[in-house]
XYZ file of C-alpha atoms in Angstrom:
333
model
C 0.000 0.000 0.000
C 1.533 3.274 -1.148
C 0.274 6.255 0.843
C 0.549 10.013 0.429
C -0.257 12.724 2.966
C -1.003 16.174 1.581
C -0.718 18.947 4.141
C 1.470 16.918 6.467
C 2.765 19.933 8.391
C -0.671 20.941 9.688
C -2.392 19.695 12.857
C -4.407 17.059 10.989
C -1.445 16.091 8.809
C 0.623 15.376 11.887
C -2.286 13.438 13.346
C -2.381 11.295 10.201
C 1.178 10.178 10.945
C 0.328 9.314 14.555
C -2.882 7.464 13.708
C -1.339 5.456 10.865
C 1.419 4.363 13.229
C -0.911 3.599 16.156
C -3.161 1.435 13.998
C -0.235 -0.307 12.294
C -1.620 0.588 8.878
C 0.387 -1.210 6.231
C 2.517 1.237 4.250
C 5.020 0.104 1.636
C 5.846 3.623 0.486
C 5.036 6.932 2.169
C 5.216 10.281 0.369
C 4.660 13.575 2.192
C 3.477 16.723 0.445
C 3.144 20.328 1.517
C 3.197 23.908 0.331
C 6.332 25.669 -0.856
C 6.793 26.843 2.759
C 6.679 23.286 4.086
C 8.753 21.678 1.348
C 12.080 20.427 2.630
C 10.910 19.804 6.188
C 11.787 16.433 7.629
C 9.489 14.126 9.612
C 10.197 10.817 11.297
C 7.800 7.905 10.826
C 8.461 4.322 11.914
C 12.180 4.895 12.335
C 12.572 6.462 8.903
C 13.011 10.087 7.910
C 10.909 11.620 5.171
C 11.390 14.926 3.371
C 8.291 16.927 2.447
C 7.850 17.442 -1.290
C 6.201 20.526 -2.712
C 2.739 19.772 -4.072
C 2.795 20.384 -7.812
C 0.780 19.515 -10.908
C 2.912 16.627 -12.085
C 3.014 12.817 -11.876
C 4.159 12.529 -8.253
C 0.978 10.587 -7.384
C 1.631 7.856 -9.908
C 1.727 4.598 -7.970
C -0.018 6.080 -4.907
C -2.968 4.001 -3.689
C -4.438 6.300 -1.036
C -3.886 10.029 -0.550
C -4.956 11.628 2.722
C -5.538 15.313 1.979
C -5.817 18.066 4.583
C -4.458 21.228 3.040
C -7.526 23.446 2.768
C -10.453 23.566 0.382
C -8.691 25.580 -2.285
C -5.840 23.094 -2.526
C -8.236 20.143 -2.609
C -10.224 21.667 -5.436
C -7.153 22.676 -7.431
C -5.242 19.411 -7.065
C -8.017 16.774 -7.043
C -7.428 15.913 -10.698
C -3.664 15.686 -10.214
C -4.020 13.468 -7.147
C -6.543 11.042 -8.657
C -5.525 10.893 -12.337
C -3.359 7.780 -11.912
C -5.885 5.926 -9.765
C -5.166 7.103 -6.236
C -8.152 7.294 -3.891
C -8.281 10.816 -2.465
C -9.700 10.954 1.073
C -10.319 14.652 1.510
C -10.681 16.434 4.817
C -11.933 19.753 3.423
C -15.548 20.776 2.857
C -15.026 21.200 -0.896
C -16.626 17.973 -2.150
C -18.805 16.915 0.790
C -22.150 17.738 -0.752
C -21.282 16.760 -4.328
C -23.654 14.019 -5.477
C -20.834 11.980 -7.019
C -18.590 12.091 -3.942
C -19.417 9.809 -0.990
C -19.410 11.352 2.483
C -18.398 8.614 4.884
C -18.309 7.788 8.579
C -17.242 4.129 8.821
C -19.447 3.350 11.845
C -22.477 4.606 9.905
C -22.181 4.218 6.098
C -18.889 2.496 5.161
C -20.332 0.929 1.999
C -20.810 4.388 0.476
C -17.019 4.547 0.073
C -17.197 1.850 -2.601
C -19.011 4.118 -5.083
C -16.604 6.941 -5.888
C -16.792 7.828 -9.595
C -14.320 10.696 -9.228
C -11.893 8.765 -7.033
C -12.689 11.078 -4.102
C -14.138 10.262 -0.691
C -15.039 13.171 1.558
C -14.364 13.205 5.273
C -17.291 14.950 7.023
C -17.083 17.952 9.298
C -15.718 17.069 12.739
C -18.891 18.100 14.587
C -21.007 16.030 12.201
C -18.837 12.917 12.588
C -19.115 13.008 16.361
C -22.870 13.516 16.252
C -23.785 10.887 13.640
C -21.778 8.156 15.384
C -24.038 8.724 18.405
C -27.231 9.266 16.384
C -26.715 6.061 14.430
C -26.896 4.003 17.625
C -30.397 5.319 18.339
C -31.461 5.226 14.674
C -31.066 1.434 14.811
C -33.905 1.177 17.358
C -36.148 4.077 16.277
C -35.982 6.553 13.408
C -34.825 10.010 14.504
C -37.034 12.807 13.218
C -35.398 15.891 14.691
C -32.168 16.961 16.362
C -31.305 20.091 18.294
C -27.614 20.348 19.116
C -25.327 22.882 20.746
C -21.619 22.397 20.188
C -18.736 23.443 22.424
C -15.838 23.480 19.995
C -12.202 23.499 21.058
C -9.599 25.847 19.620
C -7.975 22.933 17.816
C -10.886 22.955 15.378
C -9.306 26.084 13.904
C -5.868 24.495 13.523
C -2.479 24.317 15.211
C -1.931 28.079 15.152
C -5.308 28.622 16.810
C -4.367 26.281 19.653
C -1.126 28.207 20.092
C -3.009 31.514 20.091
C -5.319 30.378 22.888
C -2.349 29.374 25.044
C -0.662 32.688 24.269
C -3.805 34.629 25.168
C -3.972 33.017 28.607
C -0.303 33.833 29.219
C -0.698 37.408 28.000
C -3.742 38.065 30.164
C -2.074 36.604 33.261
C 0.909 38.876 32.601
C -1.326 41.923 32.237
C -0.758 42.203 28.491
C -3.253 42.818 25.699
C -4.127 39.400 24.195
C -3.265 38.656 20.572
C -6.395 38.091 18.446
C -5.721 36.768 14.950
C -7.217 33.306 14.522
C -10.579 33.963 16.199
C -13.186 36.679 15.807
C -12.617 37.776 19.410
C -10.442 36.918 22.379
C -11.185 33.268 23.178
C -9.397 32.985 26.520
C -11.923 33.393 29.360
C -14.633 33.789 26.740
C -17.116 31.957 24.480
C -17.733 32.892 20.848
C -21.181 31.902 19.503
C -19.918 31.822 15.927
C -17.953 29.127 14.114
C -17.442 29.969 10.422
C -19.340 32.749 8.626
C -23.063 33.461 8.767
C -25.394 32.499 5.924
C -28.577 34.248 4.800
C -30.789 32.213 7.157
C -28.896 33.346 10.262
C -27.086 30.037 10.731
C -23.347 29.750 10.223
C -21.790 27.517 7.585
C -20.662 25.192 10.381
C -24.244 24.841 11.577
C -25.538 24.203 8.079
C -22.864 21.561 7.554
C -24.343 19.649 10.477
C -27.792 19.848 8.875
C -26.822 18.879 5.330
C -24.044 16.395 6.030
C -26.082 14.433 8.569
C -28.862 13.862 6.052
C -26.408 12.698 3.378
C -24.454 10.350 5.665
C -27.518 8.777 7.269
C -29.582 8.712 4.042
C -32.356 10.211 6.112
C -34.946 12.986 6.227
C -33.674 13.901 9.690
C -33.891 17.603 10.577
C -30.983 19.211 12.458
C -30.900 22.610 14.138
C -27.452 23.497 15.474
C -25.785 26.277 17.427
C -22.001 26.097 17.222
C -19.900 27.784 19.899
C -16.120 28.159 20.168
C -14.917 27.577 23.735
C -11.506 28.087 25.425
C -10.571 24.400 25.362
C -7.409 23.215 23.643
C -8.608 19.939 22.161
C -11.806 17.792 21.888
C -15.280 19.024 21.000
C -18.370 18.566 23.161
C -22.003 18.483 22.063
C -25.308 18.686 23.929
C -27.874 16.878 21.800
C -31.665 16.628 21.933
C -33.420 14.142 19.646
C -37.014 13.295 18.775
C -37.659 9.705 17.726
C -40.673 8.117 16.009
C -41.518 6.166 19.141
C -40.578 6.774 22.763
C -37.115 5.384 23.580
C -36.358 4.756 27.233
C -33.135 5.805 28.887
C -32.350 2.137 29.465
C -32.825 1.334 25.758
C -30.634 4.253 24.794
C -27.870 3.229 27.180
C -27.919 -0.304 25.800
C -27.809 0.999 22.230
C -24.851 3.259 22.968
C -23.102 0.500 24.903
C -23.281 -1.897 21.959
C -22.504 0.588 19.170
C -19.218 0.685 17.274
C -16.968 3.619 18.079
C -18.778 4.656 21.260
C -17.787 4.488 24.917
C -20.672 4.834 27.367
C -19.684 7.011 30.313
C -22.942 7.719 32.091
C -22.944 7.517 35.879
C -24.080 10.936 37.107
C -24.416 9.727 40.711
C -20.637 9.346 40.731
C -20.089 12.529 38.713
C -18.912 10.301 35.873
C -19.469 11.833 32.436
C -17.316 12.737 29.412
C -15.097 15.824 29.532
C -12.561 17.142 27.005
C -9.699 17.186 29.497
C -9.813 13.383 29.735
C -10.736 12.546 26.137
C -8.211 14.509 24.090
C -6.067 12.038 22.161
C -8.544 9.151 22.403
C -10.308 7.375 19.543
C -13.992 6.889 20.449
C -16.991 9.140 20.833
C -17.880 9.243 24.532
C -21.562 9.477 25.517
C -23.089 10.422 28.874
C -25.781 12.477 30.630
C -28.503 10.371 28.954
C -32.002 11.388 30.046
C -35.553 11.889 28.837
C -36.454 15.243 27.336
C -38.951 16.764 29.763
C -40.673 18.691 26.942
C -41.286 15.787 24.555
C -42.493 12.202 25.252
C -40.521 11.022 22.212
C -37.445 13.001 23.203
C -34.025 12.075 24.563
C -31.060 14.220 25.417
C -27.420 13.293 25.867
C -23.886 14.681 25.947
C -20.980 13.626 23.733
C -17.276 14.423 23.684
C -14.749 13.413 21.032
C -11.296 14.471 19.897
C -12.075 16.295 16.675
C -8.509 16.183 15.345
C -8.491 12.438 15.845
C -11.949 10.923 15.277
C -13.208 14.151 13.734
C -10.508 14.165 11.068
C -7.466 11.869 10.839
C -8.841 8.720 12.458
C -12.076 8.806 10.453
C -10.060 9.091 7.230
C -7.768 6.220 8.192
C -10.774 4.081 9.126
C -12.160 4.733 5.638
C -8.845 3.541 4.177
C -8.893 0.457 6.412
C -12.355 -0.385 5.134
C -11.222 -0.058 1.523
C -8.268 -2.358 2.179
C -10.531 -4.868 3.958
C -13.048 -5.148 1.116
C -10.501 -4.931 -1.715
């Protein structure tokens, strides 16, 4: 298996290297690509050193089987033809192709078989908040169809990239030292603050991030499910949290829901409120699963449930999900 990583110097690119190593993904040849700024950098992987090549429109992807791409939407759009023209499967982490009818949008715990129909040689990795949510929703969908979802997200700084994580740390230090905090990667100071905006607003008053959760969920689950989201940036370094309310076709008991979550792929049930045991980002950063807790009936709706999820969005929300897609392709090949 010959593998390429495009955008290796970014937060997700570095996570690709870690996840591929952790999961012992078979790699016969590894090629790393980056921008002109990143070209020439050296990274160590499995006791070998690799030099980053500049991404160019040439035949560098000839012989590549799978290309993990996380270099921004513009790069994905510009280089998709170059990456796939010799037969490489492009697993793309940007939003560029997610809603294209001829590009599958895949979460392996939910719709792995969609990855097999890829007429353009591209598979899209969903938005991190969507991945986390649909892994949990799918567990309940197996016992009763979900009609509606209301979700509020609590998104870590890492969702905006490595430089955003660094900026949050710097802001805390600057404020403690009595200095004016640097604000470049966020709309406002994030330290000691919440920002109820992730991505830009659309005409309907929702942000693009919120609309991604609506549209992507329906495509992944092949469902008429309705999703109303509010996405909030919070001063957490890594791992997103979500408070989710669902309405099902029939009443689902808390006990049924717990059993469904307990038996679902990719989920860890952590739901013991009497012992103050529930998922939190501080303990989940760097871990693979989606953690679910705070499961209870919705007091306003007899067919309603509410629960809390936490997942590392750089890992499961990006790199791990992409690698799991590749593992599925290798398995069914």
